[in-house]
Amino acid sequence: MGKNRILSAKTSQDIDQRIERVLKGLGNPEPPLRLEDIRHLLKIDRRFYTAKDPSIVKEAISRIRVATIQVYQRPTLILDAIKKFSLKALYLPDRKRILLDGDLPEKKHRWNEAHEIGHSLLPWHEDVMHGDNAHTVSADCHEQAEAEANFAAGRMLFLRNRFTDEARATPASIALVRQLHLKFGNTLSTTLYRFVEMSGQDRPIIGMITDHPHVSKRPASHDPAKPCRHFIQSPAFATRFSRMPETDMFTAVASYCGAQSGGPLGRSEMILTDDNGDQHRFYFETFYNRYDALTLGVYLKAEARIIAA
Ligand SMILES: [Zn+2]
């Protein structure tokens, strides 16, 4: 996922209209969106490849009109090519076929599949997309196509404005993020990203996905210099609190979290200092689902300034 480049209003609108047509074609379904229904509607075929069974990729790769990959014809070398080019998924326009890396955790398939469906819906991608890797086309062109496919995937999986409307209709909380995660069927991290982004356009909100914050529960792999798997700042937060390092935020979160092995770990009001040096009150809460700790921090109000006489 990562940070997307900003698409032009015209491009976003064009892509969104294509997603709208697809969803309309399915009778504007209720969440969670079933990607098999979309594949059926668009007559797209899906196959998985694995390190143990690369035959499907061998067939695909030989069809890709890209010189750098055409070199690799022998199956063992094709796997090297996949690793080298970090191929995680492919869309083959001539076959209307999506190839997914079956070795990736299943929860990642949904986003990758939606991303490839996104490519399939954008006709101008046909010339540039013959495999998801950074080397087949110019980096800039590739980055643009990737951002467009990610935008399409997001609009699809979160049912256009449906998620945003639901996210904004209720006060922001971890409970709401978890509820939307289950309802829309997307991973906790993509849901948190979307939530922070959509609910935090004007209001500073921060989301973090980390190891268990309690010092006695941190795994051996915990990296104190990089404690957040995801450190998500809403647009309003990023503008006003740009100097807030993730290490400080994690330490602050750890200060109120208990050592429970699951469920809510704690909550606290916290004071954060903005880029102008002014102090603001936030409400933080953290939940542990036995894999990830999920933290949400929501802006409450500016702290009263005490001015000495
Ligand atoms: Zn792509």
PDB file of C-alpha atoms and ligand atoms in Angstrom:
ATOM      1  CA  MET A   1       0.000   0.000   0.000  1.00  0.00           C
ATOM      2  CA  GLY A   2       2.131   2.875   1.202  1.00  0.00           C
ATOM      3  CA  LYS A   3       1.523   6.474   0.336  1.00  0.00           C
ATOM      4  CA  ASN A   4      -0.230   7.086  -2.950  1.00  0.00           C
ATOM      5  CA  ARG A   5       0.632   9.922  -5.219  1.00  0.00           C
ATOM      6  CA  ILE A   6      -2.251  12.342  -5.559  1.00  0.00           C
ATOM      7  CA  LEU A   7      -4.273  11.723  -8.713  1.00  0.00           C
ATOM      8  CA  SER A   8      -5.799  14.592 -10.671  1.00  0.00           C
ATOM      9  CA  ALA A   9      -9.475  15.284 -10.078  1.00  0.00           C
ATOM     10  CA  LYS A  10     -10.250  14.314 -13.670  1.00  0.00           C
ATOM     11  CA  THR A  11      -8.474  10.955 -13.406  1.00  0.00           C
ATOM     12  CA  SER A  12     -10.038  10.133 -10.031  1.00  0.00           C
ATOM     13  CA  GLN A  13     -13.457  10.968 -11.396  1.00  0.00           C
ATOM     14  CA  ASP A  14     -12.954   8.864 -14.495  1.00  0.00           C
ATOM     15  CA  ILE A  15     -11.828   5.848 -12.447  1.00  0.00           C
ATOM     16  CA  ASP A  16     -14.638   6.333  -9.942  1.00  0.00           C
ATOM     17  CA  GLN A  17     -17.236   6.347 -12.725  1.00  0.00           C
ATOM     18  CA  ARG A  18     -15.906   3.025 -13.987  1.00  0.00           C
ATOM     19  CA  ILE A  19     -16.210   1.552 -10.491  1.00  0.00           C
ATOM     20  CA  GLU A  20     -19.704   3.008 -10.220  1.00  0.00           C
ATOM     21  CA  ARG A  21     -20.730   1.215 -13.439  1.00  0.00           C
ATOM     22  CA  VAL A  22     -19.331  -2.088 -12.185  1.00  0.00           C
ATOM     23  CA  LEU A  23     -21.117  -1.816  -8.840  1.00  0.00           C
ATOM     24  CA  LYS A  24     -24.324  -0.839 -10.612  1.00  0.00           C
ATOM     25  CA  GLY A  25     -23.879  -3.906 -12.814  1.00  0.00           C
ATOM     26  CA  LEU A  26     -23.958  -5.968  -9.609  1.00  0.00           C
ATOM     27  CA  GLY A  27     -27.088  -4.154  -8.385  1.00  0.00           C
ATOM     28  CA  ASN A  28     -25.162  -1.965  -5.913  1.00  0.00           C
ATOM     29  CA  PRO A  29     -24.387  -4.802  -3.468  1.00  0.00           C
ATOM     30  CA  GLU A  30     -24.278  -4.568   0.307  1.00  0.00           C
ATOM     31  CA  PRO A  31     -20.855  -4.996   1.977  1.00  0.00           C
ATOM     32  CA  PRO A  32     -18.802  -7.111   1.971  1.00  0.00           C
ATOM     33  CA  LEU A  33     -18.155  -6.928  -1.772  1.00  0.00           C
ATOM     34  CA  ARG A  34     -17.652 -10.383  -3.271  1.00  0.00           C
ATOM     35  CA  LEU A  35     -14.778 -10.165  -5.741  1.00  0.00           C
ATOM     36  CA  GLU A  36     -15.899 -13.405  -7.403  1.00  0.00           C
ATOM     37  CA  ASP A  37     -19.087 -11.568  -8.429  1.00  0.00           C
ATOM     38  CA  ILE A  38     -16.989  -8.850 -10.065  1.00  0.00           C
ATOM     39  CA  ARG A  39     -14.827 -11.406 -11.859  1.00  0.00           C
ATOM     40  CA  HIS A  40     -17.970 -13.131 -13.070  1.00  0.00           C
ATOM     41  CA  LEU A  41     -19.469  -9.862 -14.295  1.00  0.00           C
ATOM     42  CA  LEU A  42     -16.279  -8.803 -16.070  1.00  0.00           C
ATOM     43  CA  LYS A  43     -15.527 -12.361 -17.266  1.00  0.00           C
ATOM     44  CA  ILE A  44     -12.107 -12.290 -15.626  1.00  0.00           C
ATOM     45  CA  ASP A  45     -10.348 -15.518 -14.792  1.00  0.00           C
ATOM     46  CA  ARG A  46      -8.198 -15.901 -11.665  1.00  0.00           C
ATOM     47  CA  ARG A  47      -5.323 -18.309 -11.128  1.00  0.00           C
ATOM     48  CA  PHE A  48      -2.772 -18.745  -8.386  1.00  0.00           C
ATOM     49  CA  TYR A  49       0.870 -19.501  -8.800  1.00  0.00           C
ATOM     50  CA  THR A  50       3.176 -20.772  -6.085  1.00  0.00           C
ATOM     51  CA  ALA A  51       6.892 -21.355  -5.749  1.00  0.00           C
ATOM     52  CA  LYS A  52       6.157 -25.109  -5.942  1.00  0.00           C
ATOM     53  CA  ASP A  53       4.006 -24.818  -9.046  1.00  0.00           C
ATOM     54  CA  PRO A  54       5.264 -22.041 -11.286  1.00  0.00           C
ATOM     55  CA  SER A  55       3.886 -23.586 -14.511  1.00  0.00           C
ATOM     56  CA  ILE A  56       1.099 -21.033 -14.768  1.00  0.00           C
ATOM     57  CA  VAL A  57       3.596 -18.208 -14.513  1.00  0.00           C
ATOM     58  CA  LYS A  58       5.860 -19.816 -17.064  1.00  0.00           C
ATOM     59  CA  GLU A  59       2.999 -19.729 -19.519  1.00  0.00           C
ATOM     60  CA  ALA A  60       2.177 -16.153 -18.589  1.00  0.00           C
ATOM     61  CA  ILE A  61       5.709 -14.867 -18.639  1.00  0.00           C
ATOM     62  CA  SER A  62       6.359 -16.256 -22.099  1.00  0.00           C
ATOM     63  CA  ARG A  63       3.423 -14.170 -23.316  1.00  0.00           C
ATOM     64  CA  ILE A  64       4.598 -10.956 -21.742  1.00  0.00           C
ATOM     65  CA  ARG A  65       5.981  -8.677 -24.380  1.00  0.00           C
ATOM     66  CA  VAL A  66       8.767  -7.413 -22.196  1.00  0.00           C
ATOM     67  CA  ALA A  67      12.318  -8.055 -23.197  1.00  0.00           C
ATOM     68  CA  THR A  68      13.734  -8.119 -19.681  1.00  0.00           C
ATOM     69  CA  ILE A  69      11.394 -10.907 -18.685  1.00  0.00           C
ATOM     70  CA  GLN A  70      11.364 -12.769 -21.988  1.00  0.00           C
ATOM     71  CA  VAL A  71      14.901 -13.811 -21.220  1.00  0.00           C
ATOM     72  CA  TYR A  72      13.590 -16.046 -18.485  1.00  0.00           C
ATOM     73  CA  GLN A  73      12.107 -19.085 -20.132  1.00  0.00           C
ATOM     74  CA  ARG A  74      13.163 -21.885 -17.812  1.00  0.00           C
ATOM     75  CA  PRO A  75      10.835 -22.394 -14.817  1.00  0.00           C
ATOM     76  CA  THR A  76      13.558 -22.153 -12.185  1.00  0.00           C
ATOM     77  CA  LEU A  77      14.774 -18.885 -13.682  1.00  0.00           C
ATOM     78  CA  ILE A  78      11.226 -17.593 -13.851  1.00  0.00           C
ATOM     79  CA  LEU A  79      10.971 -17.909 -10.096  1.00  0.00           C
ATOM     80  CA  ASP A  80      14.182 -15.916  -9.826  1.00  0.00           C
ATOM     81  CA  ALA A  81      12.600 -13.321 -12.090  1.00  0.00           C
ATOM     82  CA  ILE A  82       9.543 -13.152  -9.858  1.00  0.00           C
ATOM     83  CA  LYS A  83      11.742 -12.544  -6.843  1.00  0.00           C
ATOM     84  CA  LYS A  84      13.940 -10.086  -8.666  1.00  0.00           C
ATOM     85  CA  PHE A  85      11.062  -8.005  -9.966  1.00  0.00           C
ATOM     86  CA  SER A  86       8.960  -8.470  -6.787  1.00  0.00           C
ATOM     87  CA  LEU A  87       6.062  -9.712  -8.842  1.00  0.00           C
ATOM     88  CA  LYS A  88       3.106 -10.232  -6.530  1.00  0.00           C
ATOM     89  CA  ALA A  89       0.338 -10.289  -9.062  1.00  0.00           C
ATOM     90  CA  LEU A  90      -0.233  -9.951 -12.764  1.00  0.00           C
ATOM     91  CA  TYR A  91      -3.009  -9.024 -15.112  1.00  0.00           C
ATOM     92  CA  LEU A  92      -2.911 -10.474 -18.612  1.00  0.00           C
ATOM     93  CA  PRO A  93      -5.168  -8.296 -20.767  1.00  0.00           C
ATOM     94  CA  ASP A  94      -5.237 -10.621 -23.772  1.00  0.00           C
ATOM     95  CA  ARG A  95      -6.536 -13.497 -21.631  1.00  0.00           C
ATOM     96  CA  LYS A  96      -8.501 -11.422 -19.129  1.00  0.00           C
ATOM     97  CA  ARG A  97      -6.671 -13.366 -16.478  1.00  0.00           C
ATOM     98  CA  ILE A  98      -5.400 -12.349 -13.053  1.00  0.00           C
ATOM     99  CA  LEU A  99      -2.483 -14.259 -11.582  1.00  0.00           C
ATOM    100  CA  LEU A 100      -1.965 -14.050  -7.828  1.00  0.00           C
ATOM    101  CA  ASP A 101       0.954 -15.172  -5.708  1.00  0.00           C
ATOM    102  CA  GLY A 102      -0.544 -18.072  -3.757  1.00  0.00           C
ATOM    103  CA  ASP A 103       2.383 -18.022  -1.334  1.00  0.00           C
ATOM    104  CA  LEU A 104       1.297 -14.688   0.115  1.00  0.00           C
ATOM    105  CA  PRO A 105      -0.955 -14.769   3.211  1.00  0.00           C
ATOM    106  CA  GLU A 106      -4.580 -15.165   2.165  1.00  0.00           C
ATOM    107  CA  LYS A 107      -5.631 -11.868   3.702  1.00  0.00           C
ATOM    108  CA  LYS A 108      -3.404 -10.063   1.186  1.00  0.00           C
ATOM    109  CA  HIS A 109      -5.102 -11.694  -1.806  1.00  0.00           C
ATOM    110  CA  ARG A 110      -8.180  -9.501  -1.607  1.00  0.00           C
ATOM    111  CA  TRP A 111      -6.337  -6.215  -2.043  1.00  0.00           C
ATOM    112  CA  ASN A 112      -4.026  -7.616  -4.748  1.00  0.00           C
ATOM    113  CA  GLU A 113      -6.959  -9.041  -6.646  1.00  0.00           C
ATOM    114  CA  ALA A 114      -8.923  -5.775  -6.471  1.00  0.00           C
ATOM    115  CA  HIS A 115      -5.782  -3.935  -7.594  1.00  0.00           C
ATOM    116  CA  GLU A 116      -5.468  -6.177 -10.686  1.00  0.00           C
ATOM    117  CA  ILE A 117      -9.189  -5.803 -11.422  1.00  0.00           C
ATOM    118  CA  GLY A 118      -8.477  -2.076 -11.234  1.00  0.00           C
ATOM    119  CA  HIS A 119      -5.847  -2.407 -13.984  1.00  0.00           C
ATOM    120  CA  SER A 120      -8.326  -4.392 -16.085  1.00  0.00           C
ATOM    121  CA  LEU A 121     -10.894  -1.589 -15.868  1.00  0.00           C
ATOM    122  CA  LEU A 122      -8.522   1.105 -17.102  1.00  0.00           C
ATOM    123  CA  PRO A 123      -8.025   0.606 -20.840  1.00  0.00           C
ATOM    124  CA  TRP A 124      -4.988   2.886 -21.000  1.00  0.00           C
ATOM    125  CA  HIS A 125      -3.158   0.450 -18.705  1.00  0.00           C
ATOM    126  CA  GLU A 126      -3.164  -2.255 -21.319  1.00  0.00           C
ATOM    127  CA  ASP A 127      -0.061  -0.870 -22.982  1.00  0.00           C
ATOM    128  CA  VAL A 128       1.916  -0.251 -19.833  1.00  0.00           C
ATOM    129  CA  MET A 129       0.858  -3.145 -17.629  1.00  0.00           C
ATOM    130  CA  HIS A 130       2.141  -6.534 -18.489  1.00  0.00           C
ATOM    131  CA  GLY A 131       3.201  -7.463 -15.005  1.00  0.00           C
ATOM    132  CA  ASP A 132       3.370  -5.712 -11.712  1.00  0.00           C
ATOM    133  CA  ASN A 133       6.967  -4.863 -11.374  1.00  0.00           C
ATOM    134  CA  ALA A 134       8.931  -1.688 -11.364  1.00  0.00           C
ATOM    135  CA  HIS A 135      11.173  -2.428 -14.315  1.00  0.00           C
ATOM    136  CA  THR A 136       9.007  -3.004 -17.363  1.00  0.00           C
ATOM    137  CA  VAL A 137       8.051   0.603 -17.922  1.00  0.00           C
ATOM    138  CA  SER A 138       9.522   3.913 -16.853  1.00  0.00           C
ATOM    139  CA  ALA A 139       9.373   4.315 -13.091  1.00  0.00           C
ATOM    140  CA  ASP A 140       7.142   7.366 -13.303  1.00  0.00           C
ATOM    141  CA  CYS A 141       4.680   5.757 -15.685  1.00  0.00           C
ATOM    142  CA  HIS A 142       4.589   2.660 -13.517  1.00  0.00           C
ATOM    143  CA  GLU A 143       4.063   4.629 -10.346  1.00  0.00           C
ATOM    144  CA  GLN A 144       1.166   6.496 -11.932  1.00  0.00           C
ATOM    145  CA  ALA A 145      -0.480   3.239 -13.103  1.00  0.00           C
ATOM    146  CA  GLU A 146       0.012   1.712  -9.654  1.00  0.00           C
ATOM    147  CA  ALA A 147      -1.571   4.705  -7.949  1.00  0.00           C
ATOM    148  CA  GLU A 148      -4.537   4.508 -10.327  1.00  0.00           C
ATOM    149  CA  ALA A 149      -5.021   0.772  -9.735  1.00  0.00           C
ATOM    150  CA  ASN A 150      -4.790   1.311  -5.964  1.00  0.00           C
ATOM    151  CA  PHE A 151      -7.358   4.085  -6.163  1.00  0.00           C
ATOM    152  CA  ALA A 152      -9.685   1.799  -8.137  1.00  0.00           C
ATOM    153  CA  ALA A 153      -9.158  -1.019  -5.600  1.00  0.00           C
ATOM    154  CA  GLY A 154     -10.000   1.290  -2.705  1.00  0.00           C
ATOM    155  CA  ARG A 155     -13.130   2.680  -4.357  1.00  0.00           C
ATOM    156  CA  MET A 156     -14.225  -0.881  -5.125  1.00  0.00           C
ATOM    157  CA  LEU A 157     -13.520  -2.633  -1.808  1.00  0.00           C
ATOM    158  CA  PHE A 158     -14.961   0.205   0.256  1.00  0.00           C
ATOM    159  CA  LEU A 159     -17.976   0.580  -2.042  1.00  0.00           C
ATOM    160  CA  ARG A 160     -17.237   4.136  -3.123  1.00  0.00           C
ATOM    161  CA  ASN A 161     -18.728   6.579  -0.575  1.00  0.00           C
ATOM    162  CA  ARG A 162     -20.523   3.951   1.465  1.00  0.00           C
ATOM    163  CA  PHE A 163     -17.565   3.398   3.829  1.00  0.00           C
ATOM    164  CA  THR A 164     -16.849   7.111   4.194  1.00  0.00           C
ATOM    165  CA  ASP A 165     -20.478   7.865   5.023  1.00  0.00           C
ATOM    166  CA  GLU A 166     -20.587   5.131   7.655  1.00  0.00           C
ATOM    167  CA  ALA A 167     -17.199   6.103   9.087  1.00  0.00           C
ATOM    168  CA  ARG A 168     -18.300   9.728   9.509  1.00  0.00           C
ATOM    169  CA  ALA A 169     -21.802   9.002  10.841  1.00  0.00           C
ATOM    170  CA  THR A 170     -20.522   7.716  14.216  1.00  0.00           C
ATOM    171  CA  PRO A 171     -17.893   9.207  16.569  1.00  0.00           C
ATOM    172  CA  ALA A 172     -14.440   7.784  15.765  1.00  0.00           C
ATOM    173  CA  SER A 173     -13.446   4.817  17.939  1.00  0.00           C
ATOM    174  CA  ILE A 174     -11.586   1.525  17.745  1.00  0.00           C
ATOM    175  CA  ALA A 175     -14.921  -0.258  18.108  1.00  0.00           C
ATOM    176  CA  LEU A 176     -16.160   1.463  14.947  1.00  0.00           C
ATOM    177  CA  VAL A 177     -12.971   0.582  13.011  1.00  0.00           C
ATOM    178  CA  ARG A 178     -13.331  -3.083  14.032  1.00  0.00           C
ATOM    179  CA  GLN A 179     -16.996  -3.069  13.134  1.00  0.00           C
ATOM    180  CA  LEU A 180     -16.265  -1.613   9.662  1.00  0.00           C
ATOM    181  CA  HIS A 181     -13.401  -4.091   9.216  1.00  0.00           C
ATOM    182  CA  LEU A 182     -15.815  -7.002   9.709  1.00  0.00           C
ATOM    183  CA  LYS A 183     -18.639  -5.422   7.748  1.00  0.00           C
ATOM    184  CA  PHE A 184     -16.624  -4.559   4.608  1.00  0.00           C
ATOM    185  CA  GLY A 185     -14.426  -7.664   4.834  1.00  0.00           C
ATOM    186  CA  ASN A 186     -11.132  -5.828   4.316  1.00  0.00           C
ATOM    187  CA  THR A 187      -8.009  -6.244   6.452  1.00  0.00           C
ATOM    188  CA  LEU A 188      -7.673  -4.346   9.682  1.00  0.00           C
ATOM    189  CA  SER A 189      -4.766  -2.316   8.324  1.00  0.00           C
ATOM    190  CA  THR A 190      -6.493  -1.266   5.061  1.00  0.00           C
ATOM    191  CA  THR A 191      -9.619  -0.451   7.078  1.00  0.00           C
ATOM    192  CA  LEU A 192      -7.646   1.648   9.556  1.00  0.00           C
ATOM    193  CA  TYR A 193      -5.875   3.466   6.698  1.00  0.00           C
ATOM    194  CA  ARG A 194      -9.162   4.273   5.035  1.00  0.00           C
ATOM    195  CA  PHE A 195     -10.800   5.260   8.287  1.00  0.00           C
ATOM    196  CA  VAL A 196      -8.066   7.666   9.370  1.00  0.00           C
ATOM    197  CA  GLU A 197      -7.870   9.164   5.889  1.00  0.00           C
ATOM    198  CA  MET A 198     -11.635   9.654   5.516  1.00  0.00           C
ATOM    199  CA  SER A 199     -12.570  10.679   9.068  1.00  0.00           C
ATOM    200  CA  GLY A 200      -9.527  12.844   9.449  1.00  0.00           C
ATOM    201  CA  GLN A 201      -9.727  15.194   6.480  1.00  0.00           C
ATOM    202  CA  ASP A 202     -10.336  18.195   8.734  1.00  0.00           C
ATOM    203  CA  ARG A 203      -9.797  16.650  12.151  1.00  0.00           C
ATOM    204  CA  PRO A 204      -6.358  15.440  13.240  1.00  0.00           C
ATOM    205  CA  ILE A 205      -6.497  11.652  13.720  1.00  0.00           C
ATOM    206  CA  ILE A 206      -3.704   9.136  14.026  1.00  0.00           C
ATOM    207  CA  GLY A 207      -3.762   5.359  13.621  1.00  0.00           C
ATOM    208  CA  MET A 208      -1.028   2.888  14.556  1.00  0.00           C
ATOM    209  CA  ILE A 209      -0.575  -0.833  14.037  1.00  0.00           C
ATOM    210  CA  THR A 210       2.206  -2.151  16.249  1.00  0.00           C
ATOM    211  CA  ASP A 211       3.410  -5.035  18.384  1.00  0.00           C
ATOM    212  CA  HIS A 212       1.869  -5.324  21.836  1.00  0.00           C
ATOM    213  CA  PRO A 213       3.006  -2.037  23.433  1.00  0.00           C
ATOM    214  CA  HIS A 214       3.524  -3.410  26.958  1.00  0.00           C
ATOM    215  CA  VAL A 215       7.212  -3.913  27.620  1.00  0.00           C
ATOM    216  CA  SER A 216       6.692  -7.473  28.941  1.00  0.00           C
ATOM    217  CA  LYS A 217       4.715  -8.515  25.850  1.00  0.00           C
ATOM    218  CA  ARG A 218       6.889  -7.215  23.034  1.00  0.00           C
ATOM    219  CA  PRO A 219       8.210 -10.003  20.774  1.00  0.00           C
ATOM    220  CA  ALA A 220      11.929 -10.596  20.235  1.00  0.00           C
ATOM    221  CA  SER A 221      11.549  -9.146  16.738  1.00  0.00           C
ATOM    222  CA  HIS A 222      10.350  -5.785  18.094  1.00  0.00           C
ATOM    223  CA  ASP A 223      12.414  -2.903  16.716  1.00  0.00           C
ATOM    224  CA  PRO A 224      12.420   0.106  19.087  1.00  0.00           C
ATOM    225  CA  ALA A 225      13.705   2.356  16.284  1.00  0.00           C
ATOM    226  CA  LYS A 226      10.776   1.403  14.057  1.00  0.00           C
ATOM    227  CA  PRO A 227       7.973   0.371  16.371  1.00  0.00           C
ATOM    228  CA  CYS A 228       5.034   0.894  13.979  1.00  0.00           C
ATOM    229  CA  ARG A 229       4.090  -1.489  11.179  1.00  0.00           C
ATOM    230  CA  HIS A 230       1.732   1.254  10.110  1.00  0.00           C
ATOM    231  CA  PHE A 231       1.851   4.862  11.287  1.00  0.00           C
ATOM    232  CA  ILE A 232      -1.120   6.533   9.685  1.00  0.00           C
ATOM    233  CA  GLN A 233      -1.650  10.260   9.895  1.00  0.00           C
ATOM    234  CA  SER A 234      -4.858  11.860   8.687  1.00  0.00           C
ATOM    235  CA  PRO A 235      -4.466  14.787   6.263  1.00  0.00           C
ATOM    236  CA  ALA A 236      -5.225  17.286   9.054  1.00  0.00           C
ATOM    237  CA  PHE A 237      -2.791  15.554  11.426  1.00  0.00           C
ATOM    238  CA  ALA A 238       0.025  15.438   8.856  1.00  0.00           C
ATOM    239  CA  THR A 239      -0.332  19.172   8.196  1.00  0.00           C
ATOM    240  CA  ARG A 240      -0.374  20.303  11.814  1.00  0.00           C
ATOM    241  CA  PHE A 241       1.683  17.678  13.664  1.00  0.00           C
ATOM    242  CA  SER A 242       4.372  16.879  11.099  1.00  0.00           C
ATOM    243  CA  ARG A 243       7.174  16.706  13.677  1.00  0.00           C
ATOM    244  CA  MET A 244       5.679  13.916  15.779  1.00  0.00           C
ATOM    245  CA  PRO A 245       8.057  10.915  15.535  1.00  0.00           C
ATOM    246  CA  GLU A 246       6.545   7.420  15.653  1.00  0.00           C
ATOM    247  CA  THR A 247       8.992   6.366  18.374  1.00  0.00           C
ATOM    248  CA  ASP A 248       7.655   9.059  20.739  1.00  0.00           C
ATOM    249  CA  MET A 249       4.082   8.129  19.900  1.00  0.00           C
ATOM    250  CA  PHE A 250       4.736   4.458  20.636  1.00  0.00           C
ATOM    251  CA  THR A 251       6.356   5.290  23.990  1.00  0.00           C
ATOM    252  CA  ALA A 252       3.348   7.429  24.874  1.00  0.00           C
ATOM    253  CA  VAL A 253       0.943   4.628  23.927  1.00  0.00           C
ATOM    254  CA  ALA A 254       2.963   2.102  25.949  1.00  0.00           C
ATOM    255  CA  SER A 255       2.588   4.334  29.015  1.00  0.00           C
ATOM    256  CA  TYR A 256      -1.137   3.615  29.314  1.00  0.00           C
ATOM    257  CA  CYS A 257      -1.310   0.041  27.956  1.00  0.00           C
ATOM    258  CA  GLY A 258      -1.681  -2.952  30.276  1.00  0.00           C
ATOM    259  CA  ALA A 259      -0.226  -6.445  29.697  1.00  0.00           C
ATOM    260  CA  GLN A 260      -3.558  -8.122  28.828  1.00  0.00           C
ATOM    261  CA  SER A 261      -3.189 -10.858  26.228  1.00  0.00           C
ATOM    262  CA  GLY A 262      -6.186  -9.702  24.190  1.00  0.00           C
ATOM    263  CA  GLY A 263      -8.948  -7.097  23.971  1.00  0.00           C
ATOM    264  CA  PRO A 264      -8.755  -3.458  25.105  1.00  0.00           C
ATOM    265  CA  LEU A 265      -5.307  -2.596  26.513  1.00  0.00           C
ATOM    266  CA  GLY A 266      -6.085   0.889  27.729  1.00  0.00           C
ATOM    267  CA  ARG A 267      -7.168   4.401  26.916  1.00  0.00           C
ATOM    268  CA  SER A 268      -5.990   7.835  27.874  1.00  0.00           C
ATOM    269  CA  GLU A 269      -6.196  11.485  27.041  1.00  0.00           C
ATOM    270  CA  MET A 270      -2.842  12.760  25.813  1.00  0.00           C
ATOM    271  CA  ILE A 271      -1.392  16.170  25.061  1.00  0.00           C
ATOM    272  CA  LEU A 272       0.428  16.512  21.725  1.00  0.00           C
ATOM    273  CA  THR A 273       2.402  19.547  20.633  1.00  0.00           C
ATOM    274  CA  ASP A 274       1.737  20.891  17.135  1.00  0.00           C
ATOM    275  CA  ASP A 275       4.271  22.404  14.711  1.00  0.00           C
ATOM    276  CA  ASN A 276       3.694  25.869  16.198  1.00  0.00           C
ATOM    277  CA  GLY A 277       4.466  24.649  19.706  1.00  0.00           C
ATOM    278  CA  ASP A 278       0.814  24.779  20.836  1.00  0.00           C
ATOM    279  CA  GLN A 279      -0.632  21.950  22.891  1.00  0.00           C
ATOM    280  CA  HIS A 280      -3.699  19.908  21.988  1.00  0.00           C
ATOM    281  CA  ARG A 281      -5.669  17.224  23.762  1.00  0.00           C
ATOM    282  CA  PHE A 282      -6.289  13.869  22.056  1.00  0.00           C
ATOM    283  CA  TYR A 283      -8.183  10.754  23.093  1.00  0.00           C
ATOM    284  CA  PHE A 284      -6.176   7.556  22.585  1.00  0.00           C
ATOM    285  CA  GLU A 285      -7.280   3.937  22.850  1.00  0.00           C
ATOM    286  CA  THR A 286      -5.542   0.658  22.049  1.00  0.00           C
ATOM    287  CA  PHE A 287      -6.908  -2.785  21.296  1.00  0.00           C
ATOM    288  CA  TYR A 288      -4.998  -6.069  20.885  1.00  0.00           C
ATOM    289  CA  ASN A 289      -6.390  -8.757  18.573  1.00  0.00           C
ATOM    290  CA  ARG A 290      -3.628 -11.233  19.559  1.00  0.00           C
ATOM    291  CA  TYR A 291      -1.638 -10.415  16.415  1.00  0.00           C
ATOM    292  CA  ASP A 292      -1.580  -6.660  16.168  1.00  0.00           C
ATOM    293  CA  ALA A 293      -2.151  -3.792  18.545  1.00  0.00           C
ATOM    294  CA  LEU A 294      -4.440  -1.224  17.016  1.00  0.00           C
ATOM    295  CA  THR A 295      -4.275   2.353  18.315  1.00  0.00           C
ATOM    296  CA  LEU A 296      -6.494   5.258  17.417  1.00  0.00           C
ATOM    297  CA  GLY A 297      -5.840   8.830  18.577  1.00  0.00           C
ATOM    298  CA  VAL A 298      -8.549  11.417  17.944  1.00  0.00           C
ATOM    299  CA  TYR A 299      -8.311  15.180  18.370  1.00  0.00           C
ATOM    300  CA  LEU A 300     -10.423  16.647  21.189  1.00  0.00           C
ATOM    301  CA  LYS A 301      -9.507  20.307  21.682  1.00  0.00           C
ATOM    302  CA  ALA A 302      -6.778  22.893  22.047  1.00  0.00           C
ATOM    303  CA  GLU A 303      -5.357  23.220  25.529  1.00  0.00           C
ATOM    304  CA  ALA A 304      -6.050  26.509  27.260  1.00  0.00           C
ATOM    305  CA  ARG A 305      -2.913  28.612  27.245  1.00  0.00           C
ATOM    306  CA  ILE A 306      -1.773  29.887  30.570  1.00  0.00           C
ATOM    307  CA  ILE A 307      -0.226  33.290  30.080  1.00  0.00           C
ATOM    308  CA  ALA A 308       1.774  34.584  32.972  1.00  0.00           C
ATOM    309  CA  ALA A 309       1.000  38.123  34.019  1.00  0.00           C
TER     310      ALA A 309
HETATM  311 ZN    ZN B   1      -0.323  -2.924 -10.368  1.00  0.00          ZN
END
